[in-house]
mmCIF file of C-alpha atoms in Angstrom:
data_model
loop_
_atom_site.group_PDB
_atom_site.id
_atom_site.type_symbol
_atom_site.label_atom_id
_atom_site.label_comp_id
_atom_site.label_asym_id
_atom_site.label_seq_id
_atom_site.Cartn_x
_atom_site.Cartn_y
_atom_site.Cartn_z
ATOM 1 C CA MET B 1 156.213 226.226 -96.349
ATOM 2 C CA ALA B 2 158.291 225.375 -93.216
ATOM 3 C CA ILE B 3 156.808 224.844 -89.941
ATOM 4 C CA GLU B 4 157.251 228.031 -87.887
ATOM 5 C CA LYS B 5 156.946 228.879 -84.032
ATOM 6 C CA VAL B 6 153.326 230.507 -83.219
ATOM 7 C CA ILE B 7 152.838 233.151 -80.777
ATOM 8 C CA ILE B 8 149.965 232.903 -78.463
ATOM 9 C CA ARG B 9 148.520 236.155 -79.358
ATOM 10 C CA ASP B 10 147.769 234.854 -82.789
ATOM 11 C CA PHE B 11 145.359 232.524 -81.588
ATOM 12 C CA ALA B 12 141.608 233.138 -82.145
ATOM 13 C CA PHE B 13 139.249 232.533 -78.922
ATOM 14 C CA GLU B 14 135.409 232.294 -80.139
ATOM 15 C CA VAL B 15 132.234 231.412 -78.366
ATOM 16 C CA ASP B 16 129.163 229.801 -80.354
ATOM 17 C CA SER B 17 126.616 232.256 -79.902
ATOM 18 C CA VAL B 18 123.473 229.668 -80.460
ATOM 19 C CA TYR B 19 124.678 227.048 -77.933
ATOM 20 C CA PRO B 20 122.581 225.268 -76.501
ATOM 21 C CA GLY B 21 119.955 225.042 -79.070
ATOM 22 C CA ALA B 22 120.937 224.960 -83.007
ATOM 23 C CA GLY B 23 124.747 225.307 -82.160
ATOM 24 C CA GLY B 24 127.180 223.157 -80.064
ATOM 25 C CA PRO B 25 129.045 219.827 -81.268
ATOM 26 C CA SER B 26 125.795 218.427 -83.126
ATOM 27 C CA GLY B 27 124.674 221.535 -84.335
ATOM 28 C CA THR B 28 125.678 224.386 -86.523
ATOM 29 C CA PRO B 29 127.636 226.910 -84.537
ATOM 30 C CA VAL B 30 127.691 230.615 -85.086
ATOM 31 C CA TRP B 31 131.121 231.628 -83.724
ATOM 32 C CA VAL B 32 131.830 234.907 -82.132
ATOM 33 C CA SER B 33 135.149 236.344 -81.201
ATOM 34 C CA VAL B 34 135.800 237.132 -77.809
ATOM 35 C CA GLY B 35 137.891 240.524 -78.156
ATOM 36 C CA GLY B 36 140.783 241.718 -75.732
ATOM 37 C CA ASN B 37 142.696 238.496 -75.418
ATOM 38 C CA THR B 38 146.198 239.210 -73.953
ATOM 39 C CA GLY B 39 146.854 235.863 -72.749
ATOM 40 C CA MET B 40 145.874 232.301 -72.326
ATOM 41 C CA LYS B 41 147.113 229.376 -70.549
ATOM 42 C CA SER B 42 146.301 225.617 -70.090
ATOM 43 C CA SER B 43 146.330 223.050 -67.120
ATOM 44 C CA GLU B 44 145.466 219.413 -66.859
ATOM 45 C CA ALA B 45 144.629 217.290 -63.769
ATOM 46 C CA LEU B 46 144.968 213.866 -63.558
ATOM 47 C CA LYS B 47 143.385 211.250 -61.089
ATOM 48 C CA THR B 48 144.546 207.895 -60.691
ATOM 49 C CA VAL B 49 143.637 204.521 -59.040
ATOM 50 C CA ASP B 50 146.270 202.732 -57.116
ATOM 51 C CA VAL B 51 146.399 199.058 -58.545
ATOM 52 C CA THR B 52 149.166 197.944 -56.748
ATOM 53 C CA ASP B 53 149.553 194.375 -55.768
ATOM 54 C CA LYS B 54 152.074 191.773 -54.822
ATOM 55 C CA ASP B 55 153.034 191.272 -58.289
ATOM 56 C CA ASP B 56 154.863 194.868 -58.431
ATOM 57 C CA ALA B 57 157.777 193.936 -56.196
ATOM 58 C CA GLY B 58 157.251 196.931 -53.909
ATOM 59 C CA HIS B 59 156.865 199.671 -56.579
ATOM 60 C CA GLU B 60 153.448 201.432 -56.833
ATOM 61 C CA ALA B 61 151.359 201.075 -59.852
ATOM 62 C CA HIS B 62 148.229 202.797 -60.820
ATOM 63 C CA LEU B 63 145.700 203.757 -63.418
ATOM 64 C CA PRO B 64 144.313 207.159 -64.740
ATOM 65 C CA SER B 65 140.624 207.191 -63.798
ATOM 66 C CA SER B 66 139.858 210.696 -64.782
ATOM 67 C CA ARG B 67 141.216 213.886 -66.248
ATOM 68 C CA SER B 68 140.251 217.466 -66.410
ATOM 69 C CA LYS B 69 141.618 220.378 -68.317
ATOM 70 C CA THR B 70 141.189 224.255 -67.711
ATOM 71 C CA PHE B 71 141.786 226.911 -70.059
ATOM 72 C CA THR B 72 142.572 230.360 -68.501
ATOM 73 C CA ILE B 73 141.913 233.584 -70.565
ATOM 74 C CA ASP B 74 143.228 237.470 -69.823
ATOM 75 C CA LEU B 75 141.228 239.697 -71.262
ATOM 76 C CA LEU B 76 140.946 243.488 -71.494
ATOM 77 C CA TRP B 77 137.463 245.191 -70.827
ATOM 78 C CA MET B 78 136.317 246.019 -74.289
ATOM 79 C CA GLU B 79 133.843 249.024 -74.636
ATOM 80 C CA ASP B 80 132.708 252.077 -77.330
ATOM 81 C CA PRO B 81 133.299 254.635 -74.656
ATOM 82 C CA SER B 82 130.491 257.116 -76.374
ATOM 83 C CA ALA B 83 127.915 254.577 -76.743
ATOM 84 C CA GLY B 84 128.808 251.902 -73.647
ATOM 85 C CA THR B 85 128.686 249.308 -76.320
ATOM 86 C CA ARG B 86 130.583 246.031 -75.118
ATOM 87 C CA ASP B 87 132.590 243.487 -77.201
ATOM 88 C CA PRO B 88 129.736 241.028 -78.292
ATOM 89 C CA GLY B 89 132.121 237.751 -77.318
ATOM 90 C CA GLN B 90 132.965 239.135 -73.952
ATOM 91 C CA ILE B 91 129.104 239.587 -72.985
ATOM 92 C CA LEU B 92 128.113 236.189 -74.219
ATOM 93 C CA VAL B 93 131.144 234.574 -71.774
ATOM 94 C CA GLU B 94 130.078 236.501 -69.085
ATOM 95 C CA ALA B 95 126.526 235.381 -69.130
ATOM 96 C CA LEU B 96 127.775 231.844 -69.005
ATOM 97 C CA GLY B 97 129.710 232.955 -65.771
ATOM 98 C CA SER B 98 126.449 233.481 -64.021
ATOM 99 C CA ALA B 99 124.498 230.366 -65.403
ATOM 100 C CA VAL B 100 124.146 227.076 -63.737
ATOM 101 C CA GLY B 101 123.129 223.731 -65.035
ATOM 102 C CA THR B 102 123.225 222.978 -68.765
ATOM 103 C CA ALA B 103 122.866 226.610 -69.335
ATOM 104 C CA GLY B 104 126.122 227.251 -67.517
ATOM 105 C CA LEU B 105 127.930 225.064 -70.174
ATOM 106 C CA GLY B 106 129.329 227.036 -73.488
ATOM 107 C CA TYR B 107 130.857 225.761 -76.766
ATOM 108 C CA PHE B 108 134.128 227.135 -77.428
ATOM 109 C CA ARG B 109 136.726 227.318 -80.146
ATOM 110 C CA VAL B 110 140.308 228.011 -79.984
ATOM 111 C CA SER B 111 142.086 228.213 -83.458
ATOM 112 C CA SER B 112 145.853 228.661 -84.241
ATOM 113 C CA PRO B 113 146.653 231.049 -87.355
ATOM 114 C CA GLY B 114 146.961 227.811 -89.405
ATOM 115 C CA ALA B 115 143.579 226.815 -88.614
ATOM 116 C CA GLY B 116 144.447 224.222 -86.030
ATOM 117 C CA LEU B 117 141.091 223.765 -83.970
ATOM 118 C CA PHE B 118 140.406 222.787 -80.403
ATOM 119 C CA THR B 119 136.713 222.744 -80.073
ATOM 120 C CA PHE B 120 135.046 221.880 -76.443
ATOM 121 C CA LEU B 121 132.197 222.375 -73.970
ATOM 122 C CA ALA B 122 132.888 224.132 -70.728
ATOM 123 C CA SER B 123 131.765 226.067 -67.812
ATOM 124 C CA VAL B 124 132.997 229.721 -67.201
ATOM 125 C CA LYS B 125 134.302 231.220 -63.949
ATOM 126 C CA MET B 126 135.300 234.761 -63.910
ATOM 127 C CA THR B 127 136.042 238.126 -61.997
ATOM 128 C CA LYS B 128 133.218 240.160 -63.233
ATOM 129 C CA LEU B 129 134.586 243.601 -62.698
ATOM 130 C CA PRO B 130 138.101 244.628 -63.868
ATOM 131 C CA GLY B 131 140.726 245.525 -61.106
ATOM 132 C CA GLY B 132 143.852 247.369 -60.673
ATOM 133 C CA ASP B 133 145.054 250.699 -59.642
ATOM 134 C CA GLU B 134 143.629 253.999 -61.284
ATOM 135 C CA SER B 135 146.144 254.021 -64.189
ATOM 136 C CA ALA B 136 145.635 250.247 -64.812
ATOM 137 C CA GLU B 137 144.035 248.926 -68.053
ATOM 138 C CA GLY B 138 140.743 247.502 -67.227
ATOM 139 C CA SER B 139 141.750 243.790 -67.101
ATOM 140 C CA TYR B 140 140.249 240.603 -65.829
ATOM 141 C CA SER B 141 140.395 236.917 -66.317
ATOM 142 C CA MET B 142 137.838 233.653 -67.149
ATOM 143 C CA GLU B 143 138.467 230.178 -66.171
ATOM 144 C CA LEU B 144 137.120 227.672 -68.813
ATOM 145 C CA LYS B 145 136.646 224.132 -66.970
ATOM 146 C CA VAL B 146 136.372 221.650 -69.713
ATOM 147 C CA SER B 147 133.480 219.497 -69.876
ATOM 148 C CA GLY B 148 134.297 216.140 -71.727
ATOM 149 C CA LEU B 149 136.772 215.639 -74.295
ATOM 150 C CA ILE B 150 138.367 218.407 -76.427
ATOM 151 C CA ALA B 151 137.952 218.023 -80.349
ATOM 152 C CA VAL B 152 141.144 218.396 -81.855
ATOM 153 C CA ALA B 153 141.457 219.302 -85.994
#
């Protein structure tokens, strides 16, 4: 089969429902899909250390000292209007958004349609309630700040 372009809407976004505890990188994760995903972006920051000396002939030199990665996920509020039942994945991630310390880290998986996987620990910063005018969909976003390395499979 030929290599094809992949649309971001075809990626799956999941959270481990048993981390911390039995899941996570060293356990057996129980993945729960986070519904309502309408978009995903990633960004990276880089900090460097200046190592310029006289041997650099007037040109600056540096070494990377740390990197950080962030995923921003845009969501539609998911709810059964008759029962008030919410999307289980959204509930798990929202709970992480108010937790601190090690309880504020979640284990996440982003996978492509061809099973390319990215797994990582991250903290969550989010807008808790949907916003917009009265005829807008109930949308909100979450920012996942990666803690440590992203495992790529």
